[in-house]
Coordinates of C-alpha atoms in Angstrom, one line a residue:
M1 CA 12.3 193.2 38.9
R2 CA 14.5 190.1 38.9
H3 CA 15.3 189.6 35.3
N4 CA 18.0 187.0 34.6
R5 CA 18.4 186.1 38.3
D6 CA 18.1 182.4 38.6
E7 CA 19.4 181.9 42.2
K8 CA 17.2 181.8 45.2
R9 CA 18.1 184.3 47.9
F10 CA 15.6 183.3 50.7
D11 CA 15.2 187.0 51.5
R12 CA 18.8 187.2 52.8
T13 CA 21.7 189.3 51.9
Y14 CA 24.4 187.7 49.8
S15 CA 26.8 187.3 52.7
H16 CA 24.2 185.7 54.9
L17 CA 23.1 183.4 52.1
K18 CA 26.7 182.3 51.4
S19 CA 27.3 181.7 55.1
M20 CA 24.1 179.7 55.6
L21 CA 24.9 177.5 52.6
S22 CA 28.5 177.0 53.8
N23 CA 27.4 175.9 57.2
M24 CA 24.7 173.6 55.8
T25 CA 27.4 172.0 53.5
N26 CA 29.7 171.5 56.4
D27 CA 26.8 169.7 58.3
V28 CA 26.0 167.4 55.4
I29 CA 29.7 166.5 55.0
N30 CA 30.2 165.8 58.7
M31 CA 26.9 164.1 59.5
G32 CA 25.8 162.6 56.2
R33 CA 22.3 164.1 56.2
I34 CA 20.4 167.0 57.5
K35 CA 16.7 168.0 57.7
T36 CA 15.8 171.3 56.1
T37 CA 13.2 172.9 53.9
T38 CA 12.8 171.5 50.4
Q39 CA 13.8 174.8 48.7
R40 CA 17.0 175.1 50.7
A41 CA 17.8 171.5 50.0
K42 CA 17.5 172.1 46.3
V43 CA 19.9 175.0 46.4
L44 CA 22.2 173.2 48.8
R45 CA 22.5 170.2 46.5
S46 CA 24.5 172.1 43.8
K47 CA 26.9 173.4 46.5
I48 CA 27.5 170.0 48.0
E49 CA 28.0 168.4 44.6
K50 CA 30.6 171.0 43.6
M51 CA 32.5 170.4 46.8
I52 CA 32.6 166.7 46.2
T53 CA 33.8 167.3 42.7
L54 CA 36.6 169.4 44.1
G55 CA 37.3 166.6 46.5
K56 CA 37.6 164.1 43.7
D57 CA 40.2 166.4 42.0
G58 CA 42.3 166.2 45.2
S59 CA 44.8 168.9 44.3
L60 CA 46.1 171.6 46.6
A61 CA 44.3 174.2 44.6
A62 CA 41.0 172.3 44.9
R63 CA 41.5 171.9 48.6
R64 CA 42.0 175.7 48.9
R65 CA 38.9 176.4 46.8
A66 CA 36.8 174.1 49.0
F67 CA 38.2 175.7 52.2
A68 CA 37.4 179.2 50.8
F69 CA 33.8 178.2 50.7
M70 CA 33.4 175.8 53.6
K71 CA 35.7 177.6 56.1
S72 CA 36.0 174.5 58.3
K73 CA 39.3 172.6 58.3
D74 CA 37.7 169.4 59.7
A75 CA 34.9 169.3 57.1
V76 CA 37.4 169.9 54.2
T77 CA 39.7 167.2 55.6
R78 CA 36.8 164.7 55.9
L79 CA 35.6 165.7 52.3
F80 CA 39.0 165.0 50.8
T81 CA 40.0 161.9 52.8
D82 CA 36.7 160.0 53.4
I83 CA 33.9 161.2 51.2
A84 CA 35.4 162.0 47.8
P85 CA 37.2 158.6 47.4
Q86 CA 33.8 156.9 47.8
Y87 CA 32.6 158.6 44.7
A88 CA 35.7 158.2 42.5
E89 CA 33.8 156.1 39.9
R90 CA 30.5 158.1 40.1
K91 CA 30.1 161.0 37.6
G92 CA 27.5 163.0 39.6
G93 CA 24.4 162.8 41.7
Y94 CA 26.1 162.5 45.1
T95 CA 23.0 163.6 47.1
R96 CA 19.4 162.6 47.4
I97 CA 16.5 164.7 48.6
M98 CA 13.6 162.9 50.4
K99 CA 10.5 164.9 51.1
L100 CA 8.9 164.6 54.5
G101 CA 5.8 166.7 54.4
V102 CA 4.9 170.0 56.0
R103 CA 6.3 171.7 59.1
P104 CA 3.5 172.3 61.6
G105 CA 4.4 175.9 62.5
D106 CA 4.4 177.5 59.1
A107 CA 3.5 174.7 56.6
A108 CA 6.9 174.8 55.0
Q109 CA 7.7 171.8 52.9
M110 CA 10.4 169.8 54.7
S111 CA 13.0 167.4 53.3
I112 CA 16.1 165.4 54.2
I113 CA 19.1 165.9 52.1
E114 CA 21.7 163.1 52.3
L115 CA 24.7 161.6 50.6
V116 CA 24.1 158.5 48.5
E117 CA 26.0 155.3 48.2
G118 CA 29.1 154.3 50.1
K119 CA 29.4 152.5 53.3
G120 CA 30.1 155.6 55.4
A121 CA 27.9 158.0 53.6
L122 CA 25.1 158.0 56.2
E123 CA 27.2 157.4 59.2
A124 CA 28.0 160.3 61.5
R125 CA 31.5 161.3 61.9
P126 CA 33.1 159.4 64.9
K127 CA 33.2 161.7 67.9
A128 CA 35.9 161.9 70.4
P129 CA 35.4 159.6 73.4
A130 CA 33.3 161.2 76.1
K131 CA 35.1 162.3 79.2
A132 CA 34.7 159.9 82.1
K133 CA 32.1 161.1 84.6
K134 CA 33.2 161.9 88.1
A135 CA 32.4 159.3 90.7
A136 CA 29.4 159.9 92.8
V137 CA 30.0 162.3 95.7
K138 CA 30.0 160.5 99.0
P139 CA 28.2 162.0 102.0
K140 CA 30.6 164.1 104.1
A141 CA 29.8 162.3 107.3
A142 CA 30.8 158.9 106.0
A143 CA 33.7 160.1 103.9
K144 CA 36.4 160.7 106.5
P145 CA 36.5 161.6 110.1
K146 CA 37.6 165.2 110.6
A147 CA 41.3 165.7 111.5
E148 CA 42.0 167.5 114.7
A149 CA 42.0 171.2 114.3
K150 CA 45.3 172.9 114.8
P151 CA 45.4 175.4 117.7
K152 CA 45.1 178.9 116.4
A153 CA 47.9 181.3 117.2
E154 CA 46.9 183.9 119.6
A155 CA 45.6 187.0 118.0
K156 CA 47.9 190.0 118.3
P157 CA 46.3 193.1 119.6
K158 CA 45.9 195.6 116.8
A159 CA 48.1 198.6 116.9
A160 CA 46.4 201.8 117.8
A161 CA 45.2 203.7 114.8
K162 CA 47.3 206.6 113.8
P163 CA 45.6 209.9 114.1
K164 CA 44.8 211.4 110.7
A165 CA 46.4 214.5 109.7
E166 CA 44.2 217.5 110.1
A167 CA 42.7 218.6 106.8
K168 CA 43.8 222.1 105.8
P169 CA 40.9 224.4 105.0
K170 CA 40.8 225.2 101.3
E171 CA 41.3 228.7 100.3
K172 CA 38.5 230.2 98.5
T173 CA 39.4 231.5 95.0
V174 CA 37.5 234.4 93.6
A175 CA 36.7 234.1 89.9
K176 CA 38.0 237.0 87.9
P177 CA 35.6 238.7 85.6
K178 CA 36.3 238.1 81.9
V179 CA 37.4 241.1 80.0
K180 CA 36.6 241.3 76.4
K181 CA 39.4 242.7 74.3
E182 CA 38.5 245.1 71.6
K183 CA 40.1 245.0 68.3
A184 CA 42.3 248.0 67.5

């Protein structure tokens, strides 16, 4: 029976549930919105709002508490520097859940959970500039004419193989019969 248990477990162990919610919180903080099931979004909402409240506090202890749950230095830094200051005047309700309908595979109710308000709330975190792609490879024939090959040094004749030492025949050892000692 589940008397007085008001949290949803999603048929997961506590450690798996905590890890899942932590990862989803990081994704919402970094990307502004994620698509998930409605039930997960409802549980996730309270976790995100608690983290934003810690971010508004701004103390070192609050930063450590947020890091203990989120486990991502980048997400905690973004939370405290970018997101929490946007909600300084707001007393709660930092997220919104928009229902999308059902998922075709298993008919689960799907939703989008996102941060509300603020100019950067829905913008994705700016990514590092992409590495420049390598120039197209030119055909080998048109690239450069081959340089003249250097003459190879004449191969030295291999030294005659040394004769192997003759293997000595192994002496056969005769196993001695085991003698049982009697107690005196």
